[in-house]
């Protein structure tokens, strides 16, 4: 069979959807070549220590012993047996990970992973006291509850995405359908995917405004007859902006239109870099990335054990300082509610908050030894891949093995990575990066790939030439921003 040429990504295409969304979930399992696949939505990527332990156990007992992190900060379990769906659903429900069966696939909420942990962002340290009570973590909780209480929202696609940005501009760059961007003095910018301008609403109304916007999208999409799953798929002249303005007023949510310049108050932040992050309260958060987004149960256990220890230490400290009336207020979202949890990021990483400084360095070393990415200079930093062979029947090559070989060229040396790179087994490019330029490596046959950046001229290569082409592409200056 001759190699096939990948189709360039067209972000302006507005398809007419003639079928329902088959996006997998925790209850609707996908049949892959390596067994069933479950995708669990994690609003804001947050997991308690107990929930993380439940997922670890499920991966070992029911799956292939690994946990995959998606580009939306969700978790996938692979290699599941044909008849384990009911057992998996029960353990997830008991752990509080399935608050509503009817809504489980639409709980797609990403949030700034370091919100409240590093003193950055409009809701972090600059405006403490005015907006910290409405941090993105609390927005996520409120929005999730509103979604699960909305019968209308069940019609959303499993691909519809909410982004809650604390003002630093990281998840605001991911091209979400509905974005909340925290601003100073208790206000929030509300944006929809295709509109550079937006609305200014109160932080106290932000989550409700996001739900109203999503429900309005469903009304407009139904009226247009396109079957659109996402805002960018609506046909030209859809009128969503005017409809949102009217619906916000009907819902009693004061909203002012704001210009496009207000969308990001400063330069957009990138993903959390691997390593230690010093928190204003004296603790340390560790940021680690999973190579190709895949963690073994043993690696996951190290992370959730560290989170559990941080939670225990925080609880003990809180008990010893209950006389200090300002403790809870000063900690805000970064306090005891953050400790004892993990935050899974949309960049296939994990944040462990609330660690004692004297333990963080040792843990970082152990995580590095265990194979996790803990240094921004690592060649694995920013490298992603789809499942590829043998897990996916559509893949033309074993992309994970090929990616690993390309990172370790015989006798070669890779420069520090600049652009992220994504390896795809076919032209569908599952899980590719959003909101940024990236090195697009797409299989055209067994071990043969096309390499390009931003749709520029492609280089077809294999073997050592492929490794060289990818390394060179990572240090190029992109011609446009995706």
GROMACS .gro file of C-alpha atoms in nm:
model
  482
    1UNK     CA    1   0.000   0.000   0.000
    2UNK     CA    2   0.162   0.332  -0.103
    3UNK     CA    3   0.224   0.600   0.160
    4UNK     CA    4  -0.052   0.852   0.199
    5UNK     CA    5   0.006   1.224   0.223
    6UNK     CA    6  -0.138   1.387   0.535
    7UNK     CA    7  -0.404   1.648   0.499
    8UNK     CA    8  -0.303   1.993   0.633
    9UNK     CA    9  -0.495   2.115   0.935
   10UNK     CA   10  -0.767   2.361   0.831
   11UNK     CA   11  -0.891   2.552   1.133
   12UNK     CA   12  -1.130   2.765   0.928
   13UNK     CA   13  -1.330   2.471   0.797
   14UNK     CA   14  -1.692   2.461   0.921
   15UNK     CA   15  -1.818   2.107   0.856
   16UNK     CA   16  -2.178   1.997   0.856
   17UNK     CA   17  -2.211   1.727   1.122
   18UNK     CA   18  -2.444   1.454   1.007
   19UNK     CA   19  -2.393   1.218   1.300
   20UNK     CA   20  -2.379   1.233   1.676
   21UNK     CA   21  -2.060   1.291   1.868
   22UNK     CA   22  -1.886   0.958   1.938
   23UNK     CA   23  -1.624   1.107   2.170
   24UNK     CA   24  -1.542   0.844   2.437
   25UNK     CA   25  -1.610   0.892   2.805
   26UNK     CA   26  -1.598   0.704   3.130
   27UNK     CA   27  -1.927   0.530   3.052
   28UNK     CA   28  -1.911   0.519   2.672
   29UNK     CA   29  -1.596   0.317   2.615
   30UNK     CA   30  -1.411   0.322   2.285
   31UNK     CA   31  -1.309  -0.007   2.122
   32UNK     CA   32  -0.938   0.024   2.031
   33UNK     CA   33  -0.697  -0.239   1.904
   34UNK     CA   34  -0.543  -0.271   2.251
   35UNK     CA   35  -0.875  -0.306   2.433
   36UNK     CA   36  -1.142  -0.067   2.554
   37UNK     CA   37  -1.056   0.297   2.627
   38UNK     CA   38  -1.217   0.514   2.895
   39UNK     CA   39  -1.173   0.892   2.904
   40UNK     CA   40  -1.245   1.056   3.239
   41UNK     CA   41  -1.316   1.430   3.247
   42UNK     CA   42  -1.143   1.616   3.531
   43UNK     CA   43  -1.270   1.976   3.566
   44UNK     CA   44  -0.963   2.199   3.615
   45UNK     CA   45  -0.758   1.878   3.624
   46UNK     CA   46  -0.806   1.845   4.000
   47UNK     CA   47  -0.791   1.509   4.178
   48UNK     CA   48  -0.794   1.441   4.550
   49UNK     CA   49  -0.543   1.193   4.688
   50UNK     CA   50  -0.818   0.934   4.723
   51UNK     CA   51  -0.943   0.986   4.367
   52UNK     CA   52  -0.588   0.956   4.233
   53UNK     CA   53  -0.552   0.628   4.424
   54UNK     CA   54  -0.877   0.498   4.274
   55UNK     CA   55  -0.754   0.571   3.921
   56UNK     CA   56  -0.423   0.404   3.996
   57UNK     CA   57  -0.601   0.094   4.117
   58UNK     CA   58  -0.834   0.090   3.814
   59UNK     CA   59  -0.539   0.116   3.576
   60UNK     CA   60  -0.367  -0.179   3.742
   61UNK     CA   61  -0.669  -0.403   3.798
   62UNK     CA   62  -0.879  -0.326   3.491
   63UNK     CA   63  -0.644  -0.170   3.236
   64UNK     CA   64  -0.290  -0.197   3.105
   65UNK     CA   65  -0.127  -0.044   3.413
   66UNK     CA   66  -0.086   0.305   3.265
   67UNK     CA   67  -0.265   0.640   3.281
   68UNK     CA   68  -0.264   0.865   2.976
   69UNK     CA   69  -0.298   1.244   3.007
   70UNK     CA   70  -0.488   1.412   2.725
   71UNK     CA   71  -0.437   1.758   2.575
   72UNK     CA   72  -0.732   1.878   2.785
   73UNK     CA   73  -0.596   1.762   3.118
   74UNK     CA   74  -0.818   1.455   3.130
   75UNK     CA   75  -0.719   1.096   3.208
   76UNK     CA   76  -0.752   0.794   2.982
   77UNK     CA   77  -0.737   0.429   3.084
   78UNK     CA   78  -0.647   0.185   2.806
   79UNK     CA   79  -0.644  -0.192   2.765
   80UNK     CA   80  -0.972  -0.233   2.949
   81UNK     CA   81  -1.156  -0.564   2.921
   82UNK     CA   82  -1.476  -0.607   2.724
   83UNK     CA   83  -1.695  -0.649   3.030
   84UNK     CA   84  -1.537  -0.417   3.288
   85UNK     CA   85  -1.744  -0.107   3.206
   86UNK     CA   86  -1.990  -0.156   3.492
   87UNK     CA   87  -1.716  -0.221   3.746
   88UNK     CA   88  -1.522   0.086   3.633
   89UNK     CA   89  -1.834   0.304   3.654
   90UNK     CA   90  -1.901   0.190   4.011
   91UNK     CA   91  -1.553   0.270   4.141
   92UNK     CA   92  -1.553   0.611   3.968
   93UNK     CA   93  -1.897   0.693   4.106
   94UNK     CA   94  -1.798   0.592   4.460
   95UNK     CA   95  -1.492   0.820   4.433
   96UNK     CA   96  -1.703   1.121   4.335
   97UNK     CA   97  -1.568   1.125   3.980
   98UNK     CA   98  -1.907   1.077   3.812
   99UNK     CA   99  -2.144   1.336   3.962
  100UNK     CA  100  -2.387   1.297   3.670
  101UNK     CA  101  -2.401   1.014   3.419
  102UNK     CA  102  -2.588   1.233   3.170
  103UNK     CA  103  -2.319   1.503   3.182
  104UNK     CA  104  -1.997   1.305   3.222
  105UNK     CA  105  -1.864   1.368   2.868
  106UNK     CA  106  -1.933   1.744   2.867
  107UNK     CA  107  -1.736   1.833   3.181
  108UNK     CA  108  -1.449   1.966   2.969
  109UNK     CA  109  -1.304   2.243   3.184
  110UNK     CA  110  -0.937   2.344   3.172
  111UNK     CA  111  -0.792   2.596   3.417
  112UNK     CA  112  -0.460   2.769   3.474
  113UNK     CA  113  -0.268   2.488   3.651
  114UNK     CA  114  -0.059   2.721   3.869
  115UNK     CA  115  -0.349   2.945   3.973
  116UNK     CA  116  -0.305   3.045   4.337
  117UNK     CA  117   0.031   2.868   4.362
  118UNK     CA  118   0.290   3.112   4.225
  119UNK     CA  119   0.146   3.458   4.297
  120UNK     CA  120   0.084   3.532   3.929
  121UNK     CA  121  -0.242   3.602   3.752
  122UNK     CA  122  -0.507   3.862   3.828
  123UNK     CA  123  -0.663   3.632   4.085
  124UNK     CA  124  -0.335   3.520   4.236
  125UNK     CA  125  -0.138   3.761   4.448
  126UNK     CA  126  -0.186   4.104   4.290
  127UNK     CA  127  -0.550   4.137   4.387
  128UNK     CA  128  -0.572   3.916   4.693
  129UNK     CA  129  -0.882   3.998   4.893
  130UNK     CA  130  -1.076   4.130   4.594
  131UNK     CA  131  -1.078   3.830   4.360
  132UNK     CA  132  -0.908   3.540   4.539
  133UNK     CA  133  -1.246   3.423   4.666
  134UNK     CA  134  -1.338   3.368   4.301
  135UNK     CA  135  -1.024   3.190   4.184
  136UNK     CA  136  -1.038   2.971   3.877
  137UNK     CA  137  -1.049   2.663   4.100
  138UNK     CA  138  -1.371   2.786   4.259
  139UNK     CA  139  -1.504   2.890   3.919
  140UNK     CA  140  -1.442   2.535   3.801
  141UNK     CA  141  -1.634   2.385   4.090
  142UNK     CA  142  -1.926   2.623   4.038
  143UNK     CA  143  -1.934   2.577   3.660
  144UNK     CA  144  -1.921   2.199   3.695
  145UNK     CA  145  -2.216   2.205   3.935
  146UNK     CA  146  -2.412   2.433   3.700
  147UNK     CA  147  -2.338   2.211   3.400
  148UNK     CA  148  -2.448   1.897   3.585
  149UNK     CA  149  -2.772   2.069   3.688
  150UNK     CA  150  -2.857   2.181   3.334
  151UNK     CA  151  -3.072   1.950   3.123
  152UNK     CA  152  -2.996   2.167   2.820
  153UNK     CA  153  -2.619   2.122   2.858
  154UNK     CA  154  -2.643   1.747   2.798
  155UNK     CA  155  -2.669   1.830   2.426
  156UNK     CA  156  -2.314   1.973   2.423
  157UNK     CA  157  -2.054   1.775   2.232
  158UNK     CA  158  -1.785   1.588   2.422
  159UNK     CA  159  -1.542   1.821   2.243
  160UNK     CA  160  -1.690   2.153   2.360
  161UNK     CA  161  -1.432   2.319   2.585
  162UNK     CA  162  -1.437   2.575   2.868
  163UNK     CA  163  -1.114   2.753   2.969
  164UNK     CA  164  -1.076   2.933   3.303
  165UNK     CA  165  -0.771   3.158   3.299
  166UNK     CA  166  -0.644   3.336   3.609
  167UNK     CA  167  -0.521   3.629   3.401
  168UNK     CA  168  -0.182   3.498   3.295
  169UNK     CA  169  -0.306   3.397   2.948
  170UNK     CA  170  -0.203   3.028   2.947
  171UNK     CA  171  -0.528   2.839   2.893
  172UNK     CA  172  -0.683   3.144   2.723
  173UNK     CA  173  -0.455   3.056   2.429
  174UNK     CA  174  -0.598   2.705   2.388
  175UNK     CA  175  -0.885   2.804   2.161
  176UNK     CA  176  -1.164   2.703   2.396
  177UNK     CA  177  -1.526   2.755   2.296
  178UNK     CA  178  -1.594   2.963   2.609
  179UNK     CA  179  -1.315   3.137   2.800
  180UNK     CA  180  -1.322   3.320   3.133
  181UNK     CA  181  -1.021   3.546   3.185
  182UNK     CA  182  -0.976   3.685   3.535
  183UNK     CA  183  -0.916   4.058   3.562
  184UNK     CA  184  -0.841   4.291   3.850
  185UNK     CA  185  -1.094   4.426   4.096
  186UNK     CA  186  -1.338   4.139   4.075
  187UNK     CA  187  -1.417   4.149   3.703
  188UNK     CA  188  -1.388   3.880   3.439
  189UNK     CA  189  -1.362   3.883   3.060
  190UNK     CA  190  -1.595   3.636   2.886
  191UNK     CA  191  -1.500   3.527   2.533
  192UNK     CA  192  -1.626   3.286   2.273
  193UNK     CA  193  -1.392   3.102   2.040
  194UNK     CA  194  -1.424   3.299   1.718
  195UNK     CA  195  -1.474   3.646   1.868
  196UNK     CA  196  -1.167   3.858   1.958
  197UNK     CA  197  -1.383   4.092   2.163
  198UNK     CA  198  -1.599   3.982   2.452
  199UNK     CA  199  -1.797   4.083   2.758
  200UNK     CA  200  -1.693   4.207   3.100
  201UNK     CA  201  -1.888   4.046   3.384
  202UNK     CA  202  -1.851   4.030   3.759
  203UNK     CA  203  -1.635   3.747   3.895
  204UNK     CA  204  -1.935   3.638   4.100
  205UNK     CA  205  -2.135   3.591   3.776
  206UNK     CA  206  -1.855   3.435   3.571
  207UNK     CA  207  -1.947   3.066   3.597
  208UNK     CA  208  -2.315   3.136   3.533
  209UNK     CA  209  -2.225   3.352   3.232
  210UNK     CA  210  -2.016   3.068   3.090
  211UNK     CA  211  -2.308   2.827   3.117
  212UNK     CA  212  -2.549   3.077   2.957
  213UNK     CA  213  -2.304   3.120   2.669
  214UNK     CA  214  -2.278   2.745   2.612
  215UNK     CA  215  -2.654   2.699   2.621
  216UNK     CA  216  -2.693   2.989   2.376
  217UNK     CA  217  -2.446   2.818   2.142
  218UNK     CA  218  -2.670   2.511   2.138
  219UNK     CA  219  -2.972   2.725   2.042
  220UNK     CA  220  -2.781   2.899   1.761
  221UNK     CA  221  -2.631   2.573   1.634
  222UNK     CA  222  -2.972   2.407   1.623
  223UNK     CA  223  -3.121   2.703   1.436
  224UNK     CA  224  -2.838   2.697   1.181
  225UNK     CA  225  -2.885   2.326   1.106
  226UNK     CA  226  -2.510   2.256   1.081
  227UNK     CA  227  -2.499   2.016   1.374
  228UNK     CA  228  -2.192   2.208   1.497
  229UNK     CA  229  -2.005   2.057   1.790
  230UNK     CA  230  -1.788   2.363   1.853
  231UNK     CA  231  -1.822   2.739   1.809
  232UNK     CA  232  -1.574   2.754   1.521
  233UNK     CA  233  -1.793   2.511   1.325
  234UNK     CA  234  -2.087   2.751   1.313
  235UNK     CA  235  -2.158   2.887   0.962
  236UNK     CA  236  -2.080   3.248   0.876
  237UNK     CA  237  -2.331   3.499   1.005
  238UNK     CA  238  -2.437   3.275   1.289
  239UNK     CA  239  -2.526   3.566   1.519
  240UNK     CA  240  -2.396   3.401   1.835
  241UNK     CA  241  -2.253   3.725   1.979
  242UNK     CA  242  -2.587   3.907   1.962
  243UNK     CA  243  -2.766   3.605   2.102
  244UNK     CA  244  -2.525   3.581   2.397
  245UNK     CA  245  -2.570   3.952   2.474
  246UNK     CA  246  -2.946   3.906   2.481
  247UNK     CA  247  -2.935   3.587   2.689
  248UNK     CA  248  -2.702   3.739   2.948
  249UNK     CA  249  -2.948   4.025   2.993
  250UNK     CA  250  -3.240   3.781   3.022
  251UNK     CA  251  -3.049   3.588   3.288
  252UNK     CA  252  -2.994   3.909   3.489
  253UNK     CA  253  -2.617   3.904   3.440
  254UNK     CA  254  -2.478   4.257   3.392
  255UNK     CA  255  -2.235   4.247   3.098
  256UNK     CA  256  -2.043   4.517   2.913
  257UNK     CA  257  -1.891   4.464   2.571
  258UNK     CA  258  -1.514   4.505   2.573
  259UNK     CA  259  -1.264   4.548   2.288
  260UNK     CA  260  -1.036   4.276   2.157
  261UNK     CA  261  -0.735   4.438   2.325
  262UNK     CA  262  -0.876   4.344   2.665
  263UNK     CA  263  -0.867   3.972   2.591
  264UNK     CA  264  -0.517   3.928   2.731
  265UNK     CA  265  -0.388   4.192   2.974
  266UNK     CA  266  -0.026   4.101   2.902
  267UNK     CA  267   0.192   3.853   2.714
  268UNK     CA  268   0.037   3.508   2.715
  269UNK     CA  269   0.206   3.266   2.949
  270UNK     CA  270   0.319   2.928   2.827
  271UNK     CA  271   0.268   2.590   2.990
  272UNK     CA  272   0.409   2.539   3.341
  273UNK     CA  273   0.776   2.455   3.297
  274UNK     CA  274   0.898   2.134   3.461
  275UNK     CA  275   1.065   2.186   3.797
  276UNK     CA  276   1.000   2.350   4.133
  277UNK     CA  277   0.761   2.644   4.172
  278UNK     CA  278   0.793   2.856   4.486
  279UNK     CA  279   0.461   2.956   4.639
  280UNK     CA  280   0.401   3.280   4.834
  281UNK     CA  281   0.299   3.079   5.143
  282UNK     CA  282   0.646   2.922   5.164
  283UNK     CA  283   0.555   2.585   5.015
  284UNK     CA  284   0.674   2.441   4.685
  285UNK     CA  285   0.470   2.304   4.396
  286UNK     CA  286   0.637   2.053   4.166
  287UNK     CA  287   0.562   2.055   3.796
  288UNK     CA  288   0.644   1.736   3.605
  289UNK     CA  289   0.558   1.619   3.255
  290UNK     CA  290   0.481   1.266   3.143
  291UNK     CA  291   0.685   1.153   2.840
  292UNK     CA  292   0.438   1.134   2.550
  293UNK     CA  293   0.162   1.188   2.804
  294UNK     CA  294   0.184   0.836   2.950
  295UNK     CA  295   0.244   0.746   3.315
  296UNK     CA  296   0.296   0.403   3.462
  297UNK     CA  297   0.098   0.319   3.774
  298UNK     CA  298   0.427   0.327   3.967
  299UNK     CA  299   0.507   0.680   3.847
  300UNK     CA  300   0.153   0.793   3.926
  301UNK     CA  301   0.184   0.639   4.274
  302UNK     CA  302   0.489   0.854   4.348
  303UNK     CA  303   0.296   1.168   4.257
  304UNK     CA  304  -0.019   1.092   4.451
  305UNK     CA  305   0.180   0.972   4.754
  306UNK     CA  306   0.362   1.306   4.758
  307UNK     CA  307   0.028   1.487   4.733
  308UNK     CA  308  -0.108   1.283   5.022
  309UNK     CA  309   0.193   1.368   5.237
  310UNK     CA  310   0.149   1.737   5.156
  311UNK     CA  311  -0.216   1.718   5.255
  312UNK     CA  312  -0.137   1.547   5.584
  313UNK     CA  313   0.128   1.805   5.669
  314UNK     CA  314  -0.106   2.092   5.580
  315UNK     CA  315  -0.384   1.949   5.796
  316UNK     CA  316  -0.149   1.916   6.091
  317UNK     CA  317  -0.026   2.271   6.048
  318UNK     CA  318  -0.382   2.404   6.018
  319UNK     CA  319  -0.483   2.222   6.335
  320UNK     CA  320  -0.190   2.376   6.518
  321UNK     CA  321  -0.272   2.729   6.405
  322UNK     CA  322  -0.649   2.741   6.438
  323UNK     CA  323  -0.615   3.043   6.663
  324UNK     CA  324  -0.488   3.249   6.371
  325UNK     CA  325  -0.807   3.391   6.222
  326UNK     CA  326  -0.627   3.510   5.910
  327UNK     CA  327  -0.484   3.174   5.805
  328UNK     CA  328  -0.769   3.063   5.579
  329UNK     CA  329  -0.812   3.406   5.421
  330UNK     CA  330  -0.444   3.443   5.340
  331UNK     CA  331  -0.413   3.097   5.191
  332UNK     CA  332  -0.716   3.131   4.963
  333UNK     CA  333  -0.732   2.873   4.686
  334UNK     CA  334  -0.365   2.788   4.736
  335UNK     CA  335  -0.414   2.683   5.097
  336UNK     CA  336  -0.529   2.364   5.257
  337UNK     CA  337  -0.781   2.298   4.980
  338UNK     CA  338  -0.496   2.275   4.726
  339UNK     CA  339  -0.273   2.054   4.937
  340UNK     CA  340  -0.342   1.686   4.921
  341UNK     CA  341  -0.448   1.719   4.556
  342UNK     CA  342  -0.298   1.673   4.212
  343UNK     CA  343  -0.359   1.907   3.919
  344UNK     CA  344  -0.342   1.744   3.577
  345UNK     CA  345  -0.250   1.997   3.307
  346UNK     CA  346  -0.358   2.038   2.942
  347UNK     CA  347   0.011   2.001   2.850
  348UNK     CA  348   0.028   1.640   2.970
  349UNK     CA  349   0.182   1.728   3.302
  350UNK     CA  350   0.098   1.706   3.671
  351UNK     CA  351   0.131   1.969   3.944
  352UNK     CA  352   0.185   1.857   4.305
  353UNK     CA  353   0.110   2.159   4.531
  354UNK     CA  354   0.191   2.233   4.893
  355UNK     CA  355   0.521   2.051   4.946
  356UNK     CA  356   0.768   2.142   5.217
  357UNK     CA  357   1.082   2.299   5.065
  358UNK     CA  358   1.312   2.049   5.239
  359UNK     CA  359   1.138   1.754   5.070
  360UNK     CA  360   1.075   1.901   4.725
  361UNK     CA  361   1.430   1.869   4.589
  362UNK     CA  362   1.460   1.505   4.692
  363UNK     CA  363   1.122   1.423   4.541
  364UNK     CA  364   1.212   1.601   4.217
  365UNK     CA  365   1.527   1.388   4.193
  366UNK     CA  366   1.331   1.067   4.252
  367UNK     CA  367   1.071   1.164   3.991
  368UNK     CA  368   1.349   1.231   3.740
  369UNK     CA  369   1.503   0.893   3.816
  370UNK     CA  370   1.161   0.734   3.763
  371UNK     CA  371   1.154   0.869   3.407
  372UNK     CA  372   0.941   1.181   3.440
  373UNK     CA  373   1.034   1.514   3.280
  374UNK     CA  374   1.152   1.752   3.553
  375UNK     CA  375   1.381   1.986   3.356
  376UNK     CA  376   1.282   2.229   3.076
  377UNK     CA  377   1.603   2.132   2.892
  378UNK     CA  378   1.491   1.771   2.859
  379UNK     CA  379   1.446   1.665   2.495
  380UNK     CA  380   1.118   1.505   2.606
  381UNK     CA  381   0.981   1.844   2.712
  382UNK     CA  382   0.705   1.948   2.473
  383UNK     CA  383   0.695   1.617   2.284
  384UNK     CA  384   0.355   1.457   2.238
  385UNK     CA  385   0.217   1.170   2.035
  386UNK     CA  386  -0.105   0.993   1.957
  387UNK     CA  387  -0.142   0.627   2.050
  388UNK     CA  388  -0.020   0.495   1.716
  389UNK     CA  389   0.035   0.127   1.655
  390UNK     CA  390  -0.046  -0.123   1.796
  391UNK     CA  391  -0.325   0.051   1.990
  392UNK     CA  392  -0.491   0.227   1.695
  393UNK     CA  393  -0.597   0.052   1.374
  394UNK     CA  394  -0.580   0.377   1.174
  395UNK     CA  395  -0.216   0.447   1.260
  396UNK     CA  396   0.041   0.389   0.986
  397UNK     CA  397   0.336   0.348   1.223
  398UNK     CA  398   0.441   0.294   1.585
  399UNK     CA  399   0.474   0.664   1.661
  400UNK     CA  400   0.580   0.627   2.025
  401UNK     CA  401   0.874   0.405   1.939
  402UNK     CA  402   0.968   0.626   1.644
  403UNK     CA  403   0.950   0.940   1.861
  404UNK     CA  404   1.177   0.784   2.123
  405UNK     CA  405   1.432   0.689   1.859
  406UNK     CA  406   1.427   1.038   1.712
  407UNK     CA  407   1.504   1.190   2.053
  408UNK     CA  408   1.818   0.980   2.085
  409UNK     CA  409   1.990   0.997   1.747
  410UNK     CA  410   2.307   0.780   1.744
  411UNK     CA  411   2.604   0.999   1.826
  412UNK     CA  412   2.393   1.311   1.789
  413UNK     CA  413   2.309   1.603   2.014
  414UNK     CA  414   1.974   1.777   2.031
  415UNK     CA  415   1.956   2.152   2.095
  416UNK     CA  416   1.730   2.274   2.375
  417UNK     CA  417   1.370   2.232   2.254
  418UNK     CA  418   1.183   2.539   2.138
  419UNK     CA  419   0.864   2.451   1.951
  420UNK     CA  420   0.654   2.163   2.079
  421UNK     CA  421   0.638   1.860   1.852
  422UNK     CA  422   0.350   1.619   1.799
  423UNK     CA  423   0.379   1.277   1.639
  424UNK     CA  424   0.067   1.151   1.461
  425UNK     CA  425   0.004   0.806   1.320
  426UNK     CA  426  -0.233   0.940   1.055
  427UNK     CA  427  -0.375   1.263   0.914
  428UNK     CA  428  -0.634   1.293   1.193
  429UNK     CA  429  -0.357   1.424   1.425
  430UNK     CA  430  -0.536   1.317   1.743
  431UNK     CA  431  -0.428   1.518   2.050
  432UNK     CA  432  -0.223   1.779   1.862
  433UNK     CA  433  -0.136   2.103   2.046
  434UNK     CA  434  -0.383   2.390   2.051
  435UNK     CA  435  -0.324   2.763   2.037
  436UNK     CA  436   0.041   2.752   1.935
  437UNK     CA  437   0.275   2.666   1.651
  438UNK     CA  438   0.412   2.314   1.664
  439UNK     CA  439   0.626   2.072   1.469
  440UNK     CA  440   0.378   1.850   1.287
  441UNK     CA  441   0.518   1.498   1.238
  442UNK     CA  442   0.265   1.283   1.052
  443UNK     CA  443   0.316   0.921   0.948
  444UNK     CA  444   0.287   0.849   0.576
  445UNK     CA  445   0.391   0.485   0.608
  446UNK     CA  446   0.582   0.248   0.833
  447UNK     CA  447   0.861   0.459   0.988
  448UNK     CA  448   0.819   0.737   0.731
  449UNK     CA  449   0.688   1.083   0.822
  450UNK     CA  450   0.616   1.426   0.685
  451UNK     CA  451   0.762   1.704   0.903
  452UNK     CA  452   0.634   2.063   0.886
  453UNK     CA  453   0.570   2.375   1.094
  454UNK     CA  454   0.254   2.583   1.050
  455UNK     CA  455   0.170   2.407   0.725
  456UNK     CA  456   0.493   2.518   0.554
  457UNK     CA  457   0.674   2.299   0.304
  458UNK     CA  458   0.691   1.942   0.430
  459UNK     CA  459   1.001   1.727   0.456
  460UNK     CA  460   0.950   1.354   0.413
  461UNK     CA  461   1.204   1.151   0.605
  462UNK     CA  462   1.276   0.830   0.793
  463UNK     CA  463   1.545   0.699   1.027
  464UNK     CA  464   1.832   0.933   1.108
  465UNK     CA  465   1.711   1.190   0.855
  466UNK     CA  466   1.381   1.201   1.040
  467UNK     CA  467   1.554   1.269   1.373
  468UNK     CA  468   1.756   1.549   1.213
  469UNK     CA  469   1.450   1.700   1.045
  470UNK     CA  470   1.250   1.707   1.369
  471UNK     CA  471   1.540   1.855   1.567
  472UNK     CA  472   1.591   2.128   1.305
  473UNK     CA  473   1.220   2.208   1.289
  474UNK     CA  474   1.199   2.255   1.666
  475UNK     CA  475   1.440   2.548   1.650
  476UNK     CA  476   1.279   2.727   1.354
  477UNK     CA  477   1.087   3.052   1.382
  478UNK     CA  478   0.722   2.986   1.291
  479UNK     CA  479   0.561   3.205   1.027
  480UNK     CA  480   0.227   3.222   1.204
  481UNK     CA  481   0.056   3.145   1.529
  482UNK     CA  482  -0.205   2.873   1.529
   0.00000   0.00000   0.00000
